[in-house]
Short mmCIF file of C-alpha atoms in Angstrom, two decimals:
data_model
loop_
_atom_site.label_atom_id
_atom_site.label_comp_id
_atom_site.label_asym_id
_atom_site.label_seq_id
_atom_site.Cartn_x
_atom_site.Cartn_y
_atom_site.Cartn_z
CA ASP K 1 -24.86 -56.06 -11.26
CA LEU K 2 -21.27 -54.95 -11.83
CA ASN K 3 -18.96 -57.61 -13.30
CA GLY K 4 -20.99 -60.35 -11.60
CA ASN K 5 -21.29 -58.47 -8.29
CA THR K 6 -24.68 -57.32 -7.02
CA ALA K 7 -25.05 -54.17 -4.92
CA PRO K 8 -26.59 -54.73 -1.47
CA ASP K 9 -30.26 -53.80 -1.01
CA GLY K 10 -30.70 -50.03 -0.92
CA TYR K 11 -27.42 -49.29 -2.74
CA GLN K 12 -26.14 -48.86 -6.26
CA PHE K 13 -22.67 -48.91 -7.75
CA ALA K 14 -21.14 -45.61 -8.88
CA THR K 15 -18.07 -45.80 -11.10
CA ILE K 16 -15.94 -42.68 -11.41
CA ASN K 17 -13.25 -42.68 -14.07
CA VAL K 18 -10.25 -40.56 -13.03
CA THR K 19 -6.99 -39.49 -14.64
CA LEU K 20 -4.11 -38.93 -12.23
CA GLN K 21 -0.70 -37.45 -12.92
CA ALA K 22 2.24 -36.49 -10.69
CA LEU K 23 3.19 -32.84 -11.08
CA ASP K 24 6.93 -33.46 -11.02
CA SER K 25 9.30 -36.26 -12.00
CA GLU K 26 9.03 -38.06 -8.65
CA PRO K 27 6.58 -41.00 -8.63
CA VAL K 28 3.78 -40.82 -6.05
CA ASP K 29 2.44 -43.89 -4.25
CA MET K 30 -1.36 -43.94 -4.23
CA TYR K 31 -3.95 -46.09 -2.46
CA TYR K 32 -7.64 -46.72 -3.07
CA SER K 33 -8.32 -45.10 0.31
CA ASP K 34 -6.92 -41.75 -0.95
CA PHE K 35 -10.42 -41.08 -2.29
CA ALA K 36 -13.86 -41.00 -0.70
CA VAL K 37 -17.39 -39.84 -1.35
CA LEU K 38 -19.25 -37.73 1.22
CA PHE K 39 -23.01 -38.09 1.50
CA SER K 40 -25.66 -35.55 2.52
CA ASP K 41 -25.82 -36.96 6.08
CA ASP K 42 -22.05 -36.32 6.54
CA THR K 43 -21.16 -40.01 6.30
CA TYR K 44 -18.61 -41.15 3.75
CA CYS K 45 -17.26 -44.26 2.09
CA GLU K 46 -14.02 -45.20 0.39
CA PRO K 47 -13.91 -46.90 -3.01
CA LEU K 48 -14.40 -50.64 -3.12
CA GLU K 49 -11.23 -52.69 -3.34
CA SER K 50 -10.22 -53.97 -6.77
CA GLY K 51 -12.05 -56.59 -8.80
CA TYR K 52 -15.26 -54.82 -9.88
CA THR K 53 -14.27 -53.48 -13.34
CA ALA K 54 -11.52 -54.34 -15.79
CA ASN K 55 -10.33 -50.71 -15.67
CA GLN K 56 -10.50 -50.36 -11.88
CA LEU K 57 -7.42 -48.87 -10.23
CA PRO K 58 -5.63 -51.39 -8.03
CA ASP K 59 -5.69 -51.03 -4.25
CA GLU K 60 -2.10 -49.69 -4.36
CA TYR K 61 -0.44 -48.09 -7.37
CA THR K 62 2.12 -45.47 -8.37
CA ILE K 63 1.50 -42.45 -10.55
CA THR K 64 4.18 -40.68 -12.56
CA ASN K 65 4.28 -37.54 -14.69
CA GLN K 66 2.51 -39.58 -17.40
CA PRO K 67 -1.30 -39.81 -17.01
CA THR K 68 -2.75 -42.87 -15.25
CA THR K 69 -6.43 -43.51 -15.94
CA GLY K 70 -8.75 -45.91 -14.16
CA ASP K 71 -12.04 -46.46 -12.36
CA LEU K 72 -12.94 -45.98 -8.72
CA VAL K 73 -16.06 -47.92 -7.67
CA PHE K 74 -18.28 -46.79 -4.78
CA LEU K 75 -21.47 -48.07 -3.13
CA ILE K 76 -23.99 -45.22 -3.08
CA PRO K 77 -27.30 -45.32 -1.16
CA LEU K 78 -30.25 -45.21 -3.55
CA SER K 79 -31.68 -42.34 -1.50
CA GLU K 80 -28.74 -40.02 -2.30
CA GLU K 81 -29.41 -37.25 -4.80
CA GLY K 82 -25.80 -36.08 -4.93
CA PHE K 83 -22.47 -36.52 -3.24
CA LEU K 84 -19.03 -34.98 -2.96
CA PHE K 85 -16.08 -36.83 -4.46
CA ASP K 86 -13.03 -36.21 -2.28
CA TYR K 87 -9.30 -36.62 -2.58
CA VAL K 88 -8.00 -37.01 0.97
CA ASP K 89 -4.43 -35.78 1.45
CA TYR K 90 -3.03 -37.24 4.65
CA TYR K 91 0.29 -38.29 6.10
CA THR K 92 1.75 -40.20 9.04
CA TYR K 93 4.90 -39.69 11.04
CA GLU K 94 7.41 -42.52 11.24
CA GLY K 95 6.46 -44.75 14.16
CA ASP K 96 3.06 -43.03 14.48
CA ASP K 97 -0.06 -44.96 13.42
CA GLU K 98 -2.33 -41.90 13.52
CA PHE K 99 -3.40 -40.22 10.27
CA HIS K 100 -2.84 -36.46 10.07
CA TYR K 101 -5.06 -34.82 7.47
CA ASN K 102 -3.38 -32.15 5.42
CA ALA K 103 -6.36 -31.27 3.24
CA ILE K 104 -9.50 -32.66 1.68
CA TYR K 105 -10.29 -31.57 -1.88
CA ASP K 106 -13.97 -31.72 -2.84
CA ILE K 107 -15.20 -32.33 -6.37
CA ILE K 108 -18.96 -31.94 -6.73
CA ILE K 109 -20.70 -34.63 -8.79
CA PRO K 110 -24.15 -33.17 -9.65
CA THR K 111 -27.07 -35.54 -10.06
CA GLU K 112 -27.70 -34.49 -13.66
CA ASN K 113 -24.42 -36.24 -14.58
CA TRP K 114 -25.54 -39.56 -13.09
CA THR K 115 -26.78 -42.50 -15.09
CA ARG K 116 -28.94 -44.57 -12.79
CA SER K 117 -29.49 -48.21 -13.66
CA ASP K 118 -29.65 -51.60 -12.01
CA SER K 119 -26.65 -52.79 -14.00
CA LEU K 120 -23.53 -51.28 -15.47
#
């Protein structure tokens, strides 16, 4: 149970607290879909949209050169022993609906750092 929400059968919630900061004075528009977790079977999922924790980052937000801290909430299969946390850097061309991936940055979240429970 996470803030009154129950994970579907076979899944658990994983909350990752992040701190984001723009490297220069220009603000950067961010979206919940800028992040993902990659599972051992090469499938992935994006964070859940807002409303699961009081500190959850909104679906769209702007970061500046001052730190922005918040939660990203994911649904993780109970069978997973580890996953990669990814920042997905992509762009589109004006008038083009296709995503062009610039880079994917992996951050390993080892299982020994997990706290497994039925409720958070």
